PDB file of C-alpha atoms and ligand atoms in Angstrom:
ATOM      1  CA  MET H   1     -21.184 -23.307  -1.876  1.00 87.00           C
ATOM      2  CA  LEU H   2     -22.300 -19.679  -1.703  1.00 90.00           C
ATOM      3  CA  SER H   3     -25.687 -19.024  -3.296  1.00 90.00           C
ATOM      4  CA  PHE H   4     -24.455 -15.663  -4.629  1.00 92.00           C
ATOM      5  CA  PHE H   5     -21.476 -13.344  -4.565  1.00 94.00           C
ATOM      6  CA  PRO H   6     -21.381  -9.672  -5.601  1.00 95.00           C
ATOM      7  CA  THR H   7     -19.665  -8.864  -8.894  1.00 95.00           C
ATOM      8  CA  LEU H   8     -16.517  -6.912  -8.126  1.00 96.00           C
ATOM      9  CA  TYR H   9     -16.384  -3.344  -9.423  1.00 98.00           C
ATOM     10  CA  PRO H  10     -13.289  -1.952 -11.188  1.00 97.00           C
ATOM     11  CA  ASP H  11     -10.412  -1.696  -8.703  1.00 97.00           C
ATOM     12  CA  GLU H  12     -12.700  -2.656  -5.838  1.00 98.00           C
ATOM     13  CA  LEU H  13     -10.938  -3.871  -2.691  1.00 97.00           C
ATOM     14  CA  LEU H  14     -11.909  -7.508  -2.056  1.00 97.00           C
ATOM     15  CA  TYR H  15     -12.908  -6.567   1.512  1.00 95.00           C
ATOM     16  CA  SER H  16     -15.443  -4.175  -0.022  1.00 97.00           C
ATOM     17  CA  ALA H  17     -17.158  -6.957  -1.977  1.00 97.00           C
ATOM     18  CA  LEU H  18     -17.117  -9.170   1.138  1.00 96.00           C
ATOM     19  CA  ALA H  19     -18.825  -6.353   3.032  1.00 96.00           C
ATOM     20  CA  ARG H  20     -21.436  -6.013   0.289  1.00 97.00           C
ATOM     21  CA  TYR H  21     -21.948  -9.796   0.538  1.00 96.00           C
ATOM     22  CA  HIS H  22     -22.453  -9.400   4.296  1.00 96.00           C
ATOM     23  CA  ILE H  23     -25.250  -6.876   3.771  1.00 97.00           C
ATOM     24  CA  ARG H  24     -27.030  -8.935   1.113  1.00 96.00           C
ATOM     25  CA  SER H  25     -26.691 -12.189   3.048  1.00 96.00           C
ATOM     26  CA  GLY H  26     -28.744 -10.727   5.861  1.00 96.00           C
ATOM     27  CA  ASN H  27     -26.321 -12.293   8.345  1.00 96.00           C
ATOM     28  CA  LYS H  28     -26.653 -10.884  11.822  1.00 96.00           C
ATOM     29  CA  THR H  29     -22.978 -11.177  12.779  1.00 94.00           C
ATOM     30  CA  PHE H  30     -19.665 -10.686  10.991  1.00 93.00           C
ATOM     31  CA  LYS H  31     -18.567 -14.047  12.343  1.00 92.00           C
ATOM     32  CA  GLN H  32     -21.379 -15.799  10.483  1.00 94.00           C
ATOM     33  CA  THR H  33     -20.259 -14.071   7.273  1.00 94.00           C
ATOM     34  CA  ASP H  34     -16.661 -15.080   7.955  1.00 92.00           C
ATOM     35  CA  LEU H  35     -17.685 -18.712   8.405  1.00 93.00           C
ATOM     36  CA  GLU H  36     -19.679 -18.702   5.157  1.00 94.00           C
ATOM     37  CA  LEU H  37     -16.942 -17.058   3.103  1.00 94.00           C
ATOM     38  CA  PHE H  38     -13.833 -18.633   4.577  1.00 92.00           C
ATOM     39  CA  GLY H  39     -14.944 -21.641   6.596  1.00 90.00           C
ATOM     40  CA  TYR H  40     -13.457 -20.175   9.752  1.00 84.00           C
ATOM     41  CA  SER H  41     -13.381 -16.898  11.610  1.00 82.00           C
ATOM     42  CA  SER H  42     -10.123 -15.166  12.382  1.00 76.00           C
ATOM     43  CA  GLN H  43      -9.066 -11.901  13.924  1.00 69.00           C
ATOM     44  CA  GLN H  44      -5.987 -11.442  11.748  1.00 69.00           C
ATOM     45  CA  LEU H  45      -4.621  -7.936  11.568  1.00 66.00           C
ATOM     46  CA  CYS H  46      -4.391  -6.632   8.003  1.00 68.00           C
ATOM     47  CA  LYS H  47      -7.262  -8.852   6.891  1.00 78.00           C
ATOM     48  CA  VAL H  48      -8.852  -5.831   5.259  1.00 86.00           C
ATOM     49  CA  THR H  49      -6.082  -5.241   2.744  1.00 87.00           C
ATOM     50  CA  LEU H  50      -4.299  -8.621   2.691  1.00 88.00           C
ATOM     51  CA  THR H  51      -7.199 -11.050   2.931  1.00 90.00           C
ATOM     52  CA  ASN H  52      -6.126 -14.679   3.304  1.00 90.00           C
ATOM     53  CA  ASN H  53      -7.672 -18.102   2.648  1.00 92.00           C
ATOM     54  CA  LEU H  54      -8.561 -17.026  -0.887  1.00 95.00           C
ATOM     55  CA  ASN H  55      -8.409 -20.616  -2.187  1.00 95.00           C
ATOM     56  CA  TYR H  56     -11.330 -21.513   0.070  1.00 95.00           C
ATOM     57  CA  LEU H  57     -13.314 -18.439  -0.955  1.00 95.00           C
ATOM     58  CA  VAL H  58     -12.898 -19.032  -4.691  1.00 96.00           C
ATOM     59  CA  LYS H  59     -13.690 -22.756  -4.385  1.00 94.00           C
ATOM     60  CA  ASN H  60     -16.808 -21.754  -2.498  1.00 92.00           C
ATOM     61  CA  LEU H  61     -18.093 -19.422  -5.231  1.00 91.00           C
ATOM     62  CA  SER H  62     -20.868 -20.455  -7.559  1.00 77.00           C
ATOM     63  CA  LEU H  63     -19.984 -22.543 -10.609  1.00 77.00           C
ATOM     64  CA  PHE H  64     -20.808 -19.539 -12.771  1.00 76.00           C
ATOM     65  CA  SER H  65     -18.182 -17.345 -11.176  1.00 86.00           C
ATOM     66  CA  GLN H  66     -15.220 -16.468 -13.366  1.00 89.00           C
ATOM     67  CA  LEU H  67     -13.140 -15.189 -10.449  1.00 93.00           C
ATOM     68  CA  THR H  68      -9.734 -16.753  -9.864  1.00 95.00           C
ATOM     69  CA  VAL H  69      -7.450 -16.465  -6.842  1.00 96.00           C
ATOM     70  CA  SER H  70      -4.798 -14.836  -8.958  1.00 96.00           C
ATOM     71  CA  ASP H  71      -7.289 -12.243 -10.251  1.00 96.00           C
ATOM     72  CA  LEU H  72      -8.264 -11.411  -6.658  1.00 96.00           C
ATOM     73  CA  LEU H  73      -4.640 -11.168  -5.536  1.00 96.00           C
ATOM     74  CA  GLN H  74      -3.481  -9.002  -8.407  1.00 96.00           C
ATOM     75  CA  ASN H  75      -6.503  -6.755  -8.861  1.00 96.00           C
ATOM     76  CA  HIS H  76      -8.398  -6.584  -5.593  1.00 97.00           C
ATOM     77  CA  THR H  77      -5.913  -6.761  -2.691  1.00 96.00           C
ATOM     78  CA  LEU H  78      -2.781  -4.832  -1.715  1.00 95.00           C
ATOM     79  CA  TYR H  79      -0.646  -7.846  -2.646  1.00 96.00           C
ATOM     80  CA  PRO H  80       1.027  -6.076  -5.638  1.00 96.00           C
ATOM     81  CA  PHE H  81       2.054  -3.155  -3.412  1.00 96.00           C
ATOM     82  CA  TYR H  82       3.525  -5.362  -0.680  1.00 95.00           C
ATOM     83  CA  ALA H  83       5.157  -7.666  -3.240  1.00 96.00           C
ATOM     84  CA  SER H  84       7.270  -4.725  -4.403  1.00 95.00           C
ATOM     85  CA  PHE H  85      10.735  -4.767  -2.810  1.00 96.00           C
ATOM     86  CA  LEU H  86      10.362  -8.499  -2.084  1.00 97.00           C
ATOM     87  CA  ILE H  87      12.550 -10.995  -3.928  1.00 96.00           C
ATOM     88  CA  PRO H  88      10.538 -13.554  -5.949  1.00 96.00           C
ATOM     89  CA  GLN H  89      10.674 -16.249  -3.230  1.00 97.00           C
ATOM     90  CA  GLN H  90       9.399 -13.799  -0.598  1.00 97.00           C
ATOM     91  CA  ALA H  91       6.650 -12.537  -2.908  1.00 96.00           C
ATOM     92  CA  TRP H  92       5.662 -16.143  -3.556  1.00 97.00           C
ATOM     93  CA  GLN H  93       5.557 -16.761   0.198  1.00 95.00           C
ATOM     94  CA  LEU H  94       3.276 -13.755   0.664  1.00 95.00           C
ATOM     95  CA  GLN H  95       1.037 -14.965  -2.135  1.00 96.00           C
ATOM     96  CA  ASP H  96       0.982 -18.443  -0.634  1.00 95.00           C
ATOM     97  CA  SER H  97       0.037 -17.023   2.786  1.00 93.00           C
ATOM     98  CA  MET H  98      -2.898 -15.232   1.211  1.00 94.00           C
ATOM     99  CA  ARG H  99      -4.039 -18.274  -0.758  1.00 95.00           C
ATOM    100  CA  LYS H 100      -4.144 -20.478   2.322  1.00 92.00           C
ATOM    101  CA  LYS H 101      -5.488 -20.318   5.838  1.00 87.00           C
ATOM    102  CA  LEU H 102      -2.886 -18.266   7.607  1.00 79.00           C
ATOM    103  CA  GLY H 103      -0.997 -19.579  10.598  1.00 77.00           C
ATOM    104  CA  GLY H 104       1.525 -16.840  11.430  1.00 80.00           C
ATOM    105  CA  SER H 105       1.585 -13.103  10.886  1.00 84.00           C
ATOM    106  CA  ILE H 106       0.976 -11.789   7.387  1.00 87.00           C
ATOM    107  CA  LEU H 107       2.727  -8.544   8.373  1.00 87.00           C
ATOM    108  CA  GLU H 108       5.913 -10.456   9.028  1.00 90.00           C
ATOM    109  CA  VAL H 109       5.701 -12.210   5.656  1.00 92.00           C
ATOM    110  CA  ALA H 110       5.011  -8.873   3.933  1.00 92.00           C
ATOM    111  CA  LYS H 111       7.820  -7.240   5.948  1.00 92.00           C
ATOM    112  CA  VAL H 112       5.531  -4.517   7.229  1.00 88.00           C
ATOM    113  CA  ALA H 113       5.820  -2.755  10.594  1.00 81.00           C
ATOM    114  CA  ASN H 114       3.378  -4.011  13.191  1.00 73.00           C
ATOM    115  CA  HIS H 115       2.490  -0.488  14.221  1.00 66.00           C
ATOM    116  CA  PRO H 116       2.476   1.853  11.263  1.00 60.00           C
ATOM    117  CA  THR H 117       4.358   5.039  12.104  1.00 55.00           C
ATOM    118  CA  ASP H 118       1.999   7.324  10.229  1.00 56.00           C
ATOM    119  CA  ASN H 119      -1.720   7.952  10.612  1.00 53.00           C
ATOM    120  CA  SER H 120      -2.378   7.554   6.922  1.00 58.00           C
ATOM    121  CA  THR H 121      -3.153   3.838   7.066  1.00 68.00           C
ATOM    122  CA  LYS H 122      -5.459   3.744  10.077  1.00 85.00           C
ATOM    123  CA  PHE H 123      -8.790   4.174   8.299  1.00 92.00           C
ATOM    124  CA  LEU H 124     -10.131   3.139   4.925  1.00 95.00           C
ATOM    125  CA  LYS H 125      -9.939   6.103   2.591  1.00 95.00           C
ATOM    126  CA  PHE H 126     -12.303   7.452  -0.003  1.00 97.00           C
ATOM    127  CA  CYS H 127     -12.446  10.102  -2.704  1.00 97.00           C
ATOM    128  CA  PRO H 128     -15.650  12.165  -2.449  1.00 96.00           C
ATOM    129  CA  VAL H 129     -15.895  12.419  -6.248  1.00 97.00           C
ATOM    130  CA  CYS H 130     -15.478   8.651  -6.785  1.00 98.00           C
ATOM    131  CA  LEU H 131     -18.073   8.082  -4.050  1.00 97.00           C
ATOM    132  CA  GLU H 132     -20.615  10.192  -5.872  1.00 97.00           C
ATOM    133  CA  GLN H 133     -19.828   8.876  -9.343  1.00 98.00           C
ATOM    134  CA  ASP H 134     -19.913   5.233  -8.213  1.00 98.00           C
ATOM    135  CA  THR H 135     -23.263   5.768  -6.532  1.00 98.00           C
ATOM    136  CA  GLN H 136     -24.634   7.225  -9.760  1.00 98.00           C
ATOM    137  CA  LYS H 137     -23.103   4.561 -11.963  1.00 98.00           C
ATOM    138  CA  TYR H 138     -23.533   1.415  -9.849  1.00 98.00           C
ATOM    139  CA  GLY H 139     -26.226   2.417  -7.385  1.00 97.00           C
ATOM    140  CA  GLU H 140     -23.817   2.094  -4.445  1.00 97.00           C
ATOM    141  CA  PRO H 141     -20.371   3.340  -3.432  1.00 98.00           C
ATOM    142  CA  TYR H 142     -17.461   0.965  -2.819  1.00 98.00           C
ATOM    143  CA  TRP H 143     -13.942   0.935  -1.356  1.00 98.00           C
ATOM    144  CA  HIS H 144     -11.363   1.510  -4.072  1.00 98.00           C
ATOM    145  CA  ARG H 145      -8.186  -0.489  -3.714  1.00 97.00           C
ATOM    146  CA  ILE H 146      -5.859   2.239  -4.985  1.00 97.00           C
ATOM    147  CA  HIS H 147      -7.100   4.631  -2.271  1.00 97.00           C
ATOM    148  CA  GLN H 148      -5.932   2.180   0.426  1.00 95.00           C
ATOM    149  CA  ILE H 149      -2.328   1.838  -0.767  1.00 95.00           C
ATOM    150  CA  PRO H 150      -0.004   3.382   1.837  1.00 93.00           C
ATOM    151  CA  GLY H 151       1.499   6.649   0.578  1.00 94.00           C
ATOM    152  CA  ILE H 152      -1.327   7.306  -1.897  1.00 96.00           C
ATOM    153  CA  LEU H 153      -3.098  10.315  -0.452  1.00 95.00           C
ATOM    154  CA  VAL H 154      -4.681  11.786  -3.583  1.00 96.00           C
ATOM    155  CA  CYS H 155      -7.193  10.157  -5.955  1.00 97.00           C
ATOM    156  CA  PRO H 156      -5.203   9.753  -9.188  1.00 96.00           C
ATOM    157  CA  THR H 157      -8.394   9.979 -11.275  1.00 96.00           C
ATOM    158  CA  HIS H 158      -9.820  13.155  -9.763  1.00 97.00           C
ATOM    159  CA  ARG H 159      -6.703  14.761  -8.270  1.00 94.00           C
ATOM    160  CA  VAL H 160      -8.613  15.195  -5.021  1.00 93.00           C
ATOM    161  CA  VAL H 161      -7.111  14.659  -1.556  1.00 93.00           C
ATOM    162  CA  LEU H 162      -8.473  11.414  -0.048  1.00 94.00           C
ATOM    163  CA  HIS H 163     -10.567  11.530   3.105  1.00 94.00           C
ATOM    164  CA  ASP H 164     -10.505   9.144   6.047  1.00 93.00           C
ATOM    165  CA  SER H 165     -13.692   7.153   6.548  1.00 95.00           C
ATOM    166  CA  SER H 166     -14.695   5.994  10.017  1.00 93.00           C
ATOM    167  CA  VAL H 167     -13.828   2.347   9.215  1.00 93.00           C
ATOM    168  CA  ALA H 168     -10.584   1.270  10.894  1.00 89.00           C
ATOM    169  CA  VAL H 169      -8.237  -0.828   8.776  1.00 85.00           C
ATOM    170  CA  ASP H 170      -6.560  -2.799  11.516  1.00 74.00           C
ATOM    171  CA  SER H 171      -9.042  -3.213  14.292  1.00 69.00           C
ATOM    172  CA  LYS H 172      -8.732  -6.330  16.418  1.00 69.00           C
ATOM    173  CA  GLY H 173     -12.250  -7.687  15.883  1.00 76.00           C
ATOM    174  CA  ILE H 174     -13.518  -8.845  12.484  1.00 85.00           C
ATOM    175  CA  HIS H 175     -15.763  -6.484  10.566  1.00 91.00           C
ATOM    176  CA  TYR H 176     -17.297  -6.067   7.141  1.00 94.00           C
ATOM    177  CA  TYR H 177     -18.385  -2.472   6.596  1.00 95.00           C
ATOM    178  CA  ALA H 178     -19.340  -1.533   3.060  1.00 97.00           C
ATOM    179  CA  ALA H 179     -18.642   2.058   2.018  1.00 97.00           C
ATOM    180  CA  SER H 180     -21.691   4.213   2.722  1.00 97.00           C
ATOM    181  CA  PRO H 181     -22.626   7.882   3.055  1.00 95.00           C
ATOM    182  CA  GLU H 182     -22.685   7.289   6.830  1.00 95.00           C
ATOM    183  CA  ASN H 183     -19.099   6.057   7.183  1.00 96.00           C
ATOM    184  CA  CYS H 184     -17.721   8.231   4.370  1.00 96.00           C
ATOM    185  CA  LEU H 185     -18.408  11.687   5.711  1.00 92.00           C
ATOM    186  CA  THR H 186     -16.422  14.459   4.077  1.00 86.00           C
ATOM    187  CA  ASN H 187     -14.295  16.078   6.713  1.00 76.00           C
ATOM    188  CA  GLN H 188     -14.914  19.814   6.464  1.00 75.00           C
ATOM    189  CA  ASN H 189     -11.827  20.497   8.592  1.00 75.00           C
ATOM    190  CA  GLN H 190      -9.513  18.581   6.299  1.00 76.00           C
ATOM    191  CA  VAL H 191      -6.230  20.434   5.947  1.00 76.00           C
ATOM    192  CA  LYS H 192      -5.874  22.123   2.579  1.00 84.00           C
ATOM    193  CA  TYR H 193      -2.535  21.439   0.918  1.00 90.00           C
ATOM    194  CA  ALA H 194      -0.758  23.878  -1.359  1.00 90.00           C
ATOM    195  CA  ASP H 195      -1.327  23.169  -5.061  1.00 92.00           C
ATOM    196  CA  ASN H 196       2.291  22.189  -5.639  1.00 92.00           C
ATOM    197  CA  THR H 197       2.118  19.753  -2.694  1.00 93.00           C
ATOM    198  CA  VAL H 198      -0.979  18.109  -4.205  1.00 95.00           C
ATOM    199  CA  GLU H 199       0.927  17.901  -7.480  1.00 95.00           C
ATOM    200  CA  LYS H 200       3.829  16.137  -5.711  1.00 96.00           C
ATOM    201  CA  LEU H 201       1.419  13.785  -3.927  1.00 96.00           C
ATOM    202  CA  LEU H 202      -0.030  12.886  -7.325  1.00 97.00           C
ATOM    203  CA  ILE H 203       3.408  12.140  -8.750  1.00 96.00           C
ATOM    204  CA  LEU H 204       4.173   9.971  -5.722  1.00 97.00           C
ATOM    205  CA  ALA H 205       0.843   8.145  -6.176  1.00 97.00           C
ATOM    206  CA  HIS H 206       1.822   7.353  -9.782  1.00 96.00           C
ATOM    207  CA  ASP H 207       5.300   6.228  -8.722  1.00 96.00           C
ATOM    208  CA  ILE H 208       3.885   3.922  -6.040  1.00 96.00           C
ATOM    209  CA  TRP H 209       1.440   2.501  -8.559  1.00 95.00           C
ATOM    210  CA  ASN H 210       4.191   1.997 -11.150  1.00 93.00           C
ATOM    211  CA  THR H 211       6.422   0.278  -8.600  1.00 94.00           C
ATOM    212  CA  SER H 212       3.575  -2.085  -7.686  1.00 93.00           C
ATOM    213  CA  THR H 213       2.901  -3.002 -11.294  1.00 91.00           C
ATOM    214  CA  ILE H 214       6.486  -3.142 -12.529  1.00 89.00           C
ATOM    215  CA  ASN H 215       7.197  -6.587 -13.924  1.00 84.00           C
ATOM    216  CA  ILE H 216      10.858  -6.917 -13.014  1.00 88.00           C
ATOM    217  CA  PRO H 217      11.956  -9.374 -10.301  1.00 92.00           C
ATOM    218  CA  PHE H 218      13.457  -7.503  -7.343  1.00 95.00           C
ATOM    219  CA  LYS H 219      17.099  -8.428  -6.808  1.00 95.00           C
ATOM    220  CA  GLY H 220      17.146  -7.977  -3.037  1.00 95.00           C
ATOM    221  CA  LEU H 221      17.989  -5.368  -0.426  1.00 95.00           C
ATOM    222  CA  THR H 222      21.760  -5.897  -0.664  1.00 95.00           C
ATOM    223  CA  TRP H 223      21.505  -5.158  -4.376  1.00 96.00           C
ATOM    224  CA  LEU H 224      19.430  -2.086  -3.479  1.00 96.00           C
ATOM    225  CA  ARG H 225      22.084  -0.855  -1.025  1.00 95.00           C
ATOM    226  CA  ASN H 226      24.809  -1.330  -3.654  1.00 94.00           C
ATOM    227  CA  GLN H 227      22.728   0.574  -6.199  1.00 96.00           C
ATOM    228  CA  TYR H 228      22.316   3.416  -3.720  1.00 96.00           C
ATOM    229  CA  GLN H 229      26.058   3.447  -3.136  1.00 95.00           C
ATOM    230  CA  PHE H 230      26.689   3.645  -6.884  1.00 95.00           C
ATOM    231  CA  TYR H 231      24.394   6.655  -7.316  1.00 97.00           C
ATOM    232  CA  LEU H 232      25.624   8.366  -4.129  1.00 97.00           C
ATOM    233  CA  ILE H 233      29.228   8.184  -5.344  1.00 96.00           C
ATOM    234  CA  ASN H 234      28.176   9.349  -8.788  1.00 96.00           C
ATOM    235  CA  GLN H 235      26.400  12.368  -7.352  1.00 97.00           C
ATOM    236  CA  LYS H 236      29.253  13.187  -4.948  1.00 96.00           C
ATOM    237  CA  PHE H 237      27.319  12.485  -1.757  1.00 97.00           C
ATOM    238  CA  MET H 238      29.736   9.666  -0.995  1.00 96.00           C
ATOM    239  CA  THR H 239      33.504   9.283  -1.388  1.00 95.00           C
ATOM    240  CA  LEU H 240      35.261   5.954  -1.507  1.00 91.00           C
ATOM    241  CA  LEU H 241      38.292   5.681   0.771  1.00 91.00           C
ATOM    242  CA  PRO H 242      41.163   3.193   0.644  1.00 89.00           C
ATOM    243  CA  GLY H 243      40.480  -0.181   2.246  1.00 87.00           C
ATOM    244  CA  GLY H 244      36.869  -0.415   1.046  1.00 80.00           C
ATOM    245  CA  ASN H 245      35.727   2.348   3.422  1.00 88.00           C
ATOM    246  CA  PHE H 246      33.628   5.337   2.437  1.00 91.00           C
ATOM    247  CA  ARG H 247      32.673   8.753   3.691  1.00 94.00           C
ATOM    248  CA  PHE H 248      28.983   9.659   3.353  1.00 95.00           C
ATOM    249  CA  ASN H 249      28.001  13.304   3.577  1.00 96.00           C
ATOM    250  CA  GLU H 250      24.620  12.694   5.218  1.00 94.00           C
ATOM    251  CA  LYS H 251      23.959  16.384   5.882  1.00 96.00           C
ATOM    252  CA  SER H 252      24.437  17.331   2.254  1.00 97.00           C
ATOM    253  CA  PHE H 253      22.266  14.419   1.073  1.00 97.00           C
ATOM    254  CA  SER H 254      19.521  15.167   3.558  1.00 96.00           C
ATOM    255  CA  ASN H 255      19.502  18.906   2.685  1.00 96.00           C
ATOM    256  CA  SER H 256      19.298  18.128  -1.022  1.00 97.00           C
ATOM    257  CA  ILE H 257      16.479  15.593  -0.763  1.00 97.00           C
ATOM    258  CA  CYS H 258      14.518  17.829   1.662  1.00 96.00           C
ATOM    259  CA  ASP H 259      14.877  20.754  -0.777  1.00 96.00           C
ATOM    260  CA  PHE H 260      13.794  18.501  -3.626  1.00 96.00           C
ATOM    261  CA  TYR H 261      10.533  17.435  -1.944  1.00 95.00           C
ATOM    262  CA  GLY H 262       9.847  20.367   0.395  1.00 93.00           C
ATOM    263  CA  GLN H 263       9.037  20.253   4.112  1.00 91.00           C
ATOM    264  CA  GLU H 264       5.252  20.233   3.770  1.00 91.00           C
ATOM    265  CA  PHE H 265       5.260  17.239   1.465  1.00 95.00           C
ATOM    266  CA  LEU H 266       7.687  15.175   3.586  1.00 95.00           C
ATOM    267  CA  GLU H 267       5.806  15.972   6.752  1.00 93.00           C
ATOM    268  CA  ILE H 268       2.559  14.710   5.212  1.00 93.00           C
ATOM    269  CA  ILE H 269       4.223  11.531   3.975  1.00 92.00           C
ATOM    270  CA  ASN H 270       6.131  10.731   7.139  1.00 90.00           C
ATOM    271  CA  PRO H 271       6.211  13.030  10.187  1.00 86.00           C
ATOM    272  CA  ASN H 272       8.934  10.827  11.751  1.00 86.00           C
ATOM    273  CA  LEU H 273      11.250  11.393   8.850  1.00 87.00           C
ATOM    274  CA  ILE H 274      11.224  15.148   9.230  1.00 88.00           C
ATOM    275  CA  LYS H 275      12.254  14.968  12.914  1.00 90.00           C
ATOM    276  CA  ASN H 276      15.746  13.805  11.996  1.00 91.00           C
ATOM    277  CA  PRO H 277      16.080  13.486   8.223  1.00 92.00           C
ATOM    278  CA  ASP H 278      19.895  13.019   8.276  1.00 92.00           C
ATOM    279  CA  LYS H 279      19.740   9.845  10.341  1.00 92.00           C
ATOM    280  CA  TYR H 280      16.501   8.676   8.770  1.00 91.00           C
ATOM    281  CA  PHE H 281      17.799   8.692   5.208  1.00 93.00           C
ATOM    282  CA  SER H 282      21.232   7.360   6.219  1.00 93.00           C
ATOM    283  CA  GLY H 283      19.591   4.323   7.789  1.00 91.00           C
ATOM    284  CA  TYR H 284      17.776   3.511   4.555  1.00 91.00           C
ATOM    285  CA  LEU H 285      20.702   4.234   2.275  1.00 93.00           C
ATOM    286  CA  LEU H 286      23.413   2.397   4.174  1.00 92.00           C
ATOM    287  CA  ALA H 287      21.625  -0.343   6.092  1.00 91.00           C
ATOM    288  CA  CYS H 288      18.300  -1.116   4.406  1.00 88.00           C
ATOM    289  CA  ASP H 289      19.257  -4.802   4.214  1.00 89.00           C
ATOM    290  CA  LEU H 290      19.566  -5.053   8.004  1.00 89.00           C
ATOM    291  CA  ASN H 291      16.003  -3.971   8.753  1.00 86.00           C
ATOM    292  CA  PRO H 292      13.369  -6.747   8.908  1.00 86.00           C
ATOM    293  CA  VAL H 293      10.757  -4.204   7.826  1.00 91.00           C
ATOM    294  CA  ILE H 294      10.669  -2.550   4.381  1.00 93.00           C
ATOM    295  CA  ASP H 295       9.428   1.024   4.144  1.00 93.00           C
ATOM    296  CA  ARG H 296       8.485   1.029   0.454  1.00 95.00           C
ATOM    297  CA  ILE H 297       7.524   4.699   0.399  1.00 95.00           C
ATOM    298  CA  THR H 298      10.884   5.948   1.710  1.00 95.00           C
ATOM    299  CA  HIS H 299      12.689   3.792  -0.859  1.00 96.00           C
ATOM    300  CA  ILE H 300      10.524   5.180  -3.658  1.00 97.00           C
ATOM    301  CA  LEU H 301      11.271   8.745  -2.476  1.00 96.00           C
ATOM    302  CA  ILE H 302      15.027   8.040  -2.439  1.00 97.00           C
ATOM    303  CA  ILE H 303      14.996   6.312  -5.839  1.00 97.00           C
ATOM    304  CA  LYS H 304      12.992   9.103  -7.420  1.00 96.00           C
ATOM    305  CA  PHE H 305      15.417  11.677  -6.017  1.00 97.00           C
ATOM    306  CA  LEU H 306      18.543   9.800  -7.119  1.00 97.00           C
ATOM    307  CA  VAL H 307      17.451   8.508 -10.520  1.00 96.00           C
ATOM    308  CA  ASN H 308      14.258  10.414 -11.323  1.00 93.00           C
ATOM    309  CA  SER H 309      12.534   7.264 -12.563  1.00 92.00           C
ATOM    310  CA  VAL H 310      11.517   4.123 -10.711  1.00 91.00           C
ATOM    311  CA  GLU H 311      11.418   2.050 -13.915  1.00 89.00           C
ATOM    312  CA  ARG H 312      14.903   3.106 -14.942  1.00 90.00           C
ATOM    313  CA  PHE H 313      16.292   2.300 -11.508  1.00 92.00           C
ATOM    314  CA  PHE H 314      14.971  -1.254 -11.588  1.00 89.00           C
ATOM    315  CA  THR H 315      15.987  -1.961 -15.141  1.00 83.00           C
TER     316      THR H 315
HETATM  317 ZN1   ZN E 401     -11.706   9.880  -7.242  1.00 84.48          ZN
END
């Protein structure tokens, strides 16, 4: 049993508390910390945001700890984000993989691409204002979970663009680096976005958050494709032809959605999308159920454009 464990701060990423444990334990290696916390040491990718073997960790906590596995999953990992767009059985499987010692790939269970196409998820992110306020309030900074959710590029509390720290999210070796002034240096060369782009990034951040916390079971990707078809026909981007065929005006759809969001915004969110938006959107609209990987952000962008409300779409 662990002799102590740091109290988690509001919306603190579990990894962050593990890193603070590492410092206080005085352990010389990350492996030693891994063995103490989880009973084994693994080099799993995605361990930073989708930590597994939580049952072992919680059982190992002091008798005075109130922490439960479900509390950790829901409030201190990216489980709620990755559970979105998964049907209940798949979400349960993801949860189960995080509760236990993991055998296979968590990315496969979460239906996430092995190599993220954008740069936005490579390093742990921080908001300079949160960093300062947390240090004043708690005596130390910490990694906020919401700042690590893919697609969230602005701190929803302070409306400030997030900065990359120097701590890599998916490095091969294990590590436990707590947030610190040394690894959270404000990048003076950070690109400045136009005010209306920041505003759009904020709206997207709220939509991603709402999608992650929505309490409606997802009905599956085939359902999603049928929903898209319904709205595309309704908005005259698609025409039904005899024999169950259809004609989709991908150019008109792509022009409309690109106008709606603006080039700068889409380029920040996904540089690959902007290279060939016609094909990119078509793939998601017409064949999302054929792809083993789910790009939650693109779906949220499409839903928001078609229906203007994520909640309404799912209900
Ligand atoms: Zn902030």
